[in-house]
Amino acid sequence: MAVGREASGEEISRPRHGKADWLTGERITAVHGLFYRPEGRAGEPEAVEFVLATGQSVLLTCASGRTLRITSGGWPELPAWCVPAGQWQFAPLGQLPPPPYGGAWTVTGTRERRDEHGEVCEAAIRCENGDFVVFGGDTVAIRFVRR
């Protein structure tokens, strides 16, 4: 399954408007926060990258107006906008549970909440035992909601 275009950082090429299946069936093996750290790690990430069992990844980044930009990722490479690269780092997100038995979460669907301009402000990636919910803001907030 092609999650995105060939180049990382481009908008996900599969239709997402009103579709709940753009990641269905994929297996998420890791979730990493992307932090700007000239003074050390603290606070919320600027982006969250979902690493898929296929080797591809999906990057959710805070955008203008408290919205999210959803693009293909380039894991383990930093996005091109991480300048200077030495002040950015991926790090695990301690508030998320480890992958379930088998080493990956299986995606059962996705849901997006949009603002009055049609921009994504919240994305939920539904898995068999809970949902990853990502919110746009000054930074990205993520939580895992068990079902």
Short mmCIF file of the C-alpha atoms (twelve columns), coordinates in Angstrom:
data_MODEL
# 
_entry.id   MODEL 
# 
loop_
_atom_site.group_PDB 
_atom_site.id 
_atom_site.type_symbol 
_atom_site.label_atom_id 
_atom_site.label_alt_id 
_atom_site.label_comp_id 
_atom_site.label_asym_id 
_atom_site.label_seq_id 
_atom_site.Cartn_x 
_atom_site.Cartn_y 
_atom_site.Cartn_z 
_atom_site.pdbx_PDB_model_num 
ATOM 1   C CA . MET A 1   0.000   0.000  0.000  1 
ATOM 2   C CA . ALA A 2   1.327   3.417  -0.880 1 
ATOM 3   C CA . VAL A 3   0.801   5.634  2.132  1 
ATOM 4   C CA . GLY A 4   2.266   8.715  0.533  1 
ATOM 5   C CA . ARG A 5   4.142   9.995  -2.455 1 
ATOM 6   C CA . GLU A 6   7.730   9.023  -3.189 1 
ATOM 7   C CA . ALA A 7   9.305   12.056 -1.512 1 
ATOM 8   C CA . SER A 8   8.964   12.431 2.235  1 
ATOM 9   C CA . GLY A 9   7.168   15.487 3.525  1 
ATOM 10  C CA . GLU A 10  4.596   15.623 0.748  1 
ATOM 11  C CA . GLU A 11  0.905   15.491 1.514  1 
ATOM 12  C CA . ILE A 12  -0.481  11.976 1.769  1 
ATOM 13  C CA . SER A 13  -1.612  11.155 -1.738 1 
ATOM 14  C CA . ARG A 14  -4.472  8.856  -0.820 1 
ATOM 15  C CA . PRO A 15  -7.794  10.645 -0.426 1 
ATOM 16  C CA . ARG A 16  -8.493  11.525 3.196  1 
ATOM 17  C CA . HIS A 17  -11.448 13.894 2.969  1 
ATOM 18  C CA . GLY A 18  -14.243 12.080 4.779  1 
ATOM 19  C CA . LYS A 19  -12.547 8.694  4.312  1 
ATOM 20  C CA . ALA A 20  -11.955 6.507  7.340  1 
ATOM 21  C CA . ASP A 21  -9.696  4.018  5.630  1 
ATOM 22  C CA . TRP A 22  -6.499  5.788  4.586  1 
ATOM 23  C CA . LEU A 23  -4.364  3.674  6.977  1 
ATOM 24  C CA . THR A 24  -6.695  0.737  7.570  1 
ATOM 25  C CA . GLY A 25  -4.831  -2.553 7.747  1 
ATOM 26  C CA . GLU A 26  -1.412  -0.955 8.295  1 
ATOM 27  C CA . ARG A 27  0.662   -2.025 11.287 1 
ATOM 28  C CA . ILE A 28  2.281   0.694  13.410 1 
ATOM 29  C CA . THR A 29  5.564   -0.511 14.887 1 
ATOM 30  C CA . ALA A 30  6.639   2.724  16.608 1 
ATOM 31  C CA . VAL A 31  5.501   6.260  17.377 1 
ATOM 32  C CA . HIS A 32  8.135   8.970  17.850 1 
ATOM 33  C CA . GLY A 33  7.924   12.626 18.788 1 
ATOM 34  C CA . LEU A 34  10.026  15.153 16.895 1 
ATOM 35  C CA . PHE A 35  11.459  17.753 19.276 1 
ATOM 36  C CA . TYR A 36  13.294  21.048 18.754 1 
ATOM 37  C CA . ARG A 37  15.959  20.888 21.408 1 
ATOM 38  C CA . PRO A 38  18.562  23.628 21.477 1 
ATOM 39  C CA . GLU A 39  18.288  23.566 25.275 1 
ATOM 40  C CA . GLY A 40  17.424  19.897 25.925 1 
ATOM 41  C CA . ARG A 41  14.210  17.890 25.821 1 
ATOM 42  C CA . ALA A 42  11.113  19.405 27.422 1 
ATOM 43  C CA . GLY A 43  7.487   19.946 26.527 1 
ATOM 44  C CA . GLU A 44  5.452   18.648 23.619 1 
ATOM 45  C CA . PRO A 45  6.775   17.569 20.210 1 
ATOM 46  C CA . GLU A 46  6.578   19.692 17.063 1 
ATOM 47  C CA . ALA A 47  5.517   16.582 15.122 1 
ATOM 48  C CA . VAL A 48  4.666   12.921 15.627 1 
ATOM 49  C CA . GLU A 49  5.859   10.198 13.256 1 
ATOM 50  C CA . PHE A 50  4.073   6.851  12.984 1 
ATOM 51  C CA . VAL A 51  6.453   4.168  11.672 1 
ATOM 52  C CA . LEU A 52  4.734   1.401  9.704  1 
ATOM 53  C CA . ALA A 53  5.775   -2.236 9.357  1 
ATOM 54  C CA . THR A 54  6.216   -1.637 5.602  1 
ATOM 55  C CA . GLY A 55  9.089   0.772  6.298  1 
ATOM 56  C CA . GLN A 56  7.001   3.808  5.387  1 
ATOM 57  C CA . SER A 57  5.903   6.432  7.881  1 
ATOM 58  C CA . VAL A 58  3.291   9.125  8.390  1 
ATOM 59  C CA . LEU A 59  4.195   12.523 9.875  1 
ATOM 60  C CA . LEU A 60  1.661   14.737 11.668 1 
ATOM 61  C CA . THR A 61  2.984   18.264 12.161 1 
ATOM 62  C CA . CYS A 62  1.535   21.341 13.840 1 
ATOM 63  C CA . ALA A 63  0.504   23.895 11.231 1 
ATOM 64  C CA . SER A 64  -0.968  27.393 11.304 1 
ATOM 65  C CA . GLY A 65  -4.210  28.077 13.136 1 
ATOM 66  C CA . ARG A 66  -3.891  25.090 15.513 1 
ATOM 67  C CA . THR A 67  -4.236  22.623 12.644 1 
ATOM 68  C CA . LEU A 68  -2.346  19.497 11.596 1 
ATOM 69  C CA . ARG A 69  -0.460  18.813 8.405  1 
ATOM 70  C CA . ILE A 70  -0.443  15.115 7.499  1 
ATOM 71  C CA . THR A 71  2.388   14.065 5.191  1 
ATOM 72  C CA . SER A 72  4.409   11.028 4.306  1 
ATOM 73  C CA . GLY A 73  7.423   10.706 6.575  1 
ATOM 74  C CA . GLY A 74  10.989  9.723  5.848  1 
ATOM 75  C CA . TRP A 75  11.806  7.718  8.965  1 
ATOM 76  C CA . PRO A 76  14.508  7.657  10.279 1 
ATOM 77  C CA . GLU A 77  15.543  10.862 8.479  1 
ATOM 78  C CA . LEU A 78  14.524  14.261 9.822  1 
ATOM 79  C CA . PRO A 79  12.115  16.308 7.694  1 
ATOM 80  C CA . ALA A 80  13.807  18.938 5.492  1 
ATOM 81  C CA . TRP A 81  12.300  21.764 7.579  1 
ATOM 82  C CA . CYS A 82  14.340  20.697 10.661 1 
ATOM 83  C CA . VAL A 83  16.988  23.417 10.399 1 
ATOM 84  C CA . PRO A 84  19.580  23.334 11.817 1 
ATOM 85  C CA . ALA A 85  19.347  19.542 11.915 1 
ATOM 86  C CA . GLY A 86  21.610  19.289 14.959 1 
ATOM 87  C CA . GLN A 87  18.966  20.954 17.124 1 
ATOM 88  C CA . TRP A 88  16.199  18.474 16.289 1 
ATOM 89  C CA . GLN A 89  15.732  14.927 17.509 1 
ATOM 90  C CA . PHE A 90  13.256  12.080 17.472 1 
ATOM 91  C CA . ALA A 91  12.429  10.649 20.881 1 
ATOM 92  C CA . PRO A 92  9.993   8.092  22.243 1 
ATOM 93  C CA . LEU A 93  6.802   9.417  23.770 1 
ATOM 94  C CA . GLY A 94  6.640   8.168  27.344 1 
ATOM 95  C CA . GLN A 95  2.890   8.644  27.760 1 
ATOM 96  C CA . LEU A 96  2.124   6.065  25.044 1 
ATOM 97  C CA . PRO A 97  1.883   2.345  25.793 1 
ATOM 98  C CA . PRO A 98  4.356   -0.091 24.249 1 
ATOM 99  C CA . PRO A 99  3.162   -1.958 21.148 1 
ATOM 100 C CA . PRO A 100 0.892   -4.892 21.955 1 
ATOM 101 C CA . TYR A 101 1.953   -8.506 21.762 1 
ATOM 102 C CA . GLY A 102 3.227   -9.081 18.246 1 
ATOM 103 C CA . GLY A 103 5.117   -5.779 18.184 1 
ATOM 104 C CA . ALA A 104 2.642   -3.556 16.333 1 
ATOM 105 C CA . TRP A 105 -0.749  -1.891 16.521 1 
ATOM 106 C CA . THR A 106 -3.070  -2.815 13.632 1 
ATOM 107 C CA . VAL A 107 -4.992  0.168  12.274 1 
ATOM 108 C CA . THR A 108 -8.738  -0.433 12.021 1 
ATOM 109 C CA . GLY A 109 -9.643  3.039  10.726 1 
ATOM 110 C CA . THR A 110 -8.981  6.754  10.968 1 
ATOM 111 C CA . ARG A 111 -11.056 9.790  11.814 1 
ATOM 112 C CA . GLU A 112 -10.332 13.478 11.266 1 
ATOM 113 C CA . ARG A 113 -12.002 16.473 12.860 1 
ATOM 114 C CA . ARG A 114 -11.841 19.642 10.783 1 
ATOM 115 C CA . ASP A 115 -12.208 23.312 11.633 1 
ATOM 116 C CA . GLU A 116 -14.546 25.811 9.979  1 
ATOM 117 C CA . HIS A 117 -12.050 26.201 7.091  1 
ATOM 118 C CA . GLY A 118 -11.887 22.471 6.381  1 
ATOM 119 C CA . GLU A 119 -8.394  22.065 7.872  1 
ATOM 120 C CA . VAL A 120 -7.595  19.016 10.011 1 
ATOM 121 C CA . CYS A 121 -7.299  19.989 13.690 1 
ATOM 122 C CA . GLU A 122 -7.518  16.488 15.194 1 
ATOM 123 C CA . ALA A 123 -6.709  13.067 13.795 1 
ATOM 124 C CA . ALA A 124 -7.506  9.737  15.409 1 
ATOM 125 C CA . ILE A 125 -5.823  6.545  14.287 1 
ATOM 126 C CA . ARG A 126 -8.003  3.715  15.539 1 
ATOM 127 C CA . CYS A 127 -6.325  0.445  16.500 1 
ATOM 128 C CA . GLU A 128 -7.655  -2.822 17.844 1 
ATOM 129 C CA . ASN A 129 -7.116  -1.892 21.503 1 
ATOM 130 C CA . GLY A 130 -7.324  1.903  21.492 1 
ATOM 131 C CA . ASP A 131 -6.960  5.123  19.534 1 
ATOM 132 C CA . PHE A 132 -4.002  7.418  18.945 1 
ATOM 133 C CA . VAL A 133 -5.486  10.920 19.056 1 
ATOM 134 C CA . VAL A 134 -3.311  13.766 17.742 1 
ATOM 135 C CA . PHE A 135 -4.237  17.453 18.237 1 
ATOM 136 C CA . GLY A 136 -2.803  20.484 16.458 1 
ATOM 137 C CA . GLY A 137 -1.784  23.567 18.419 1 
ATOM 138 C CA . ASP A 138 1.393   25.534 19.032 1 
ATOM 139 C CA . THR A 139 2.897   22.055 19.251 1 
ATOM 140 C CA . VAL A 140 1.421   18.605 18.673 1 
ATOM 141 C CA . ALA A 141 -0.330  16.799 21.498 1 
ATOM 142 C CA . ILE A 142 -0.891  13.042 21.383 1 
ATOM 143 C CA . ARG A 143 -2.655  10.639 23.665 1 
ATOM 144 C CA . PHE A 144 -3.660  6.989  23.537 1 
ATOM 145 C CA . VAL A 145 -7.246  6.294  24.528 1 
ATOM 146 C CA . ARG A 146 -7.883  2.673  25.447 1 
ATOM 147 C CA . ARG A 147 -11.199 1.129  24.469 1 
# 
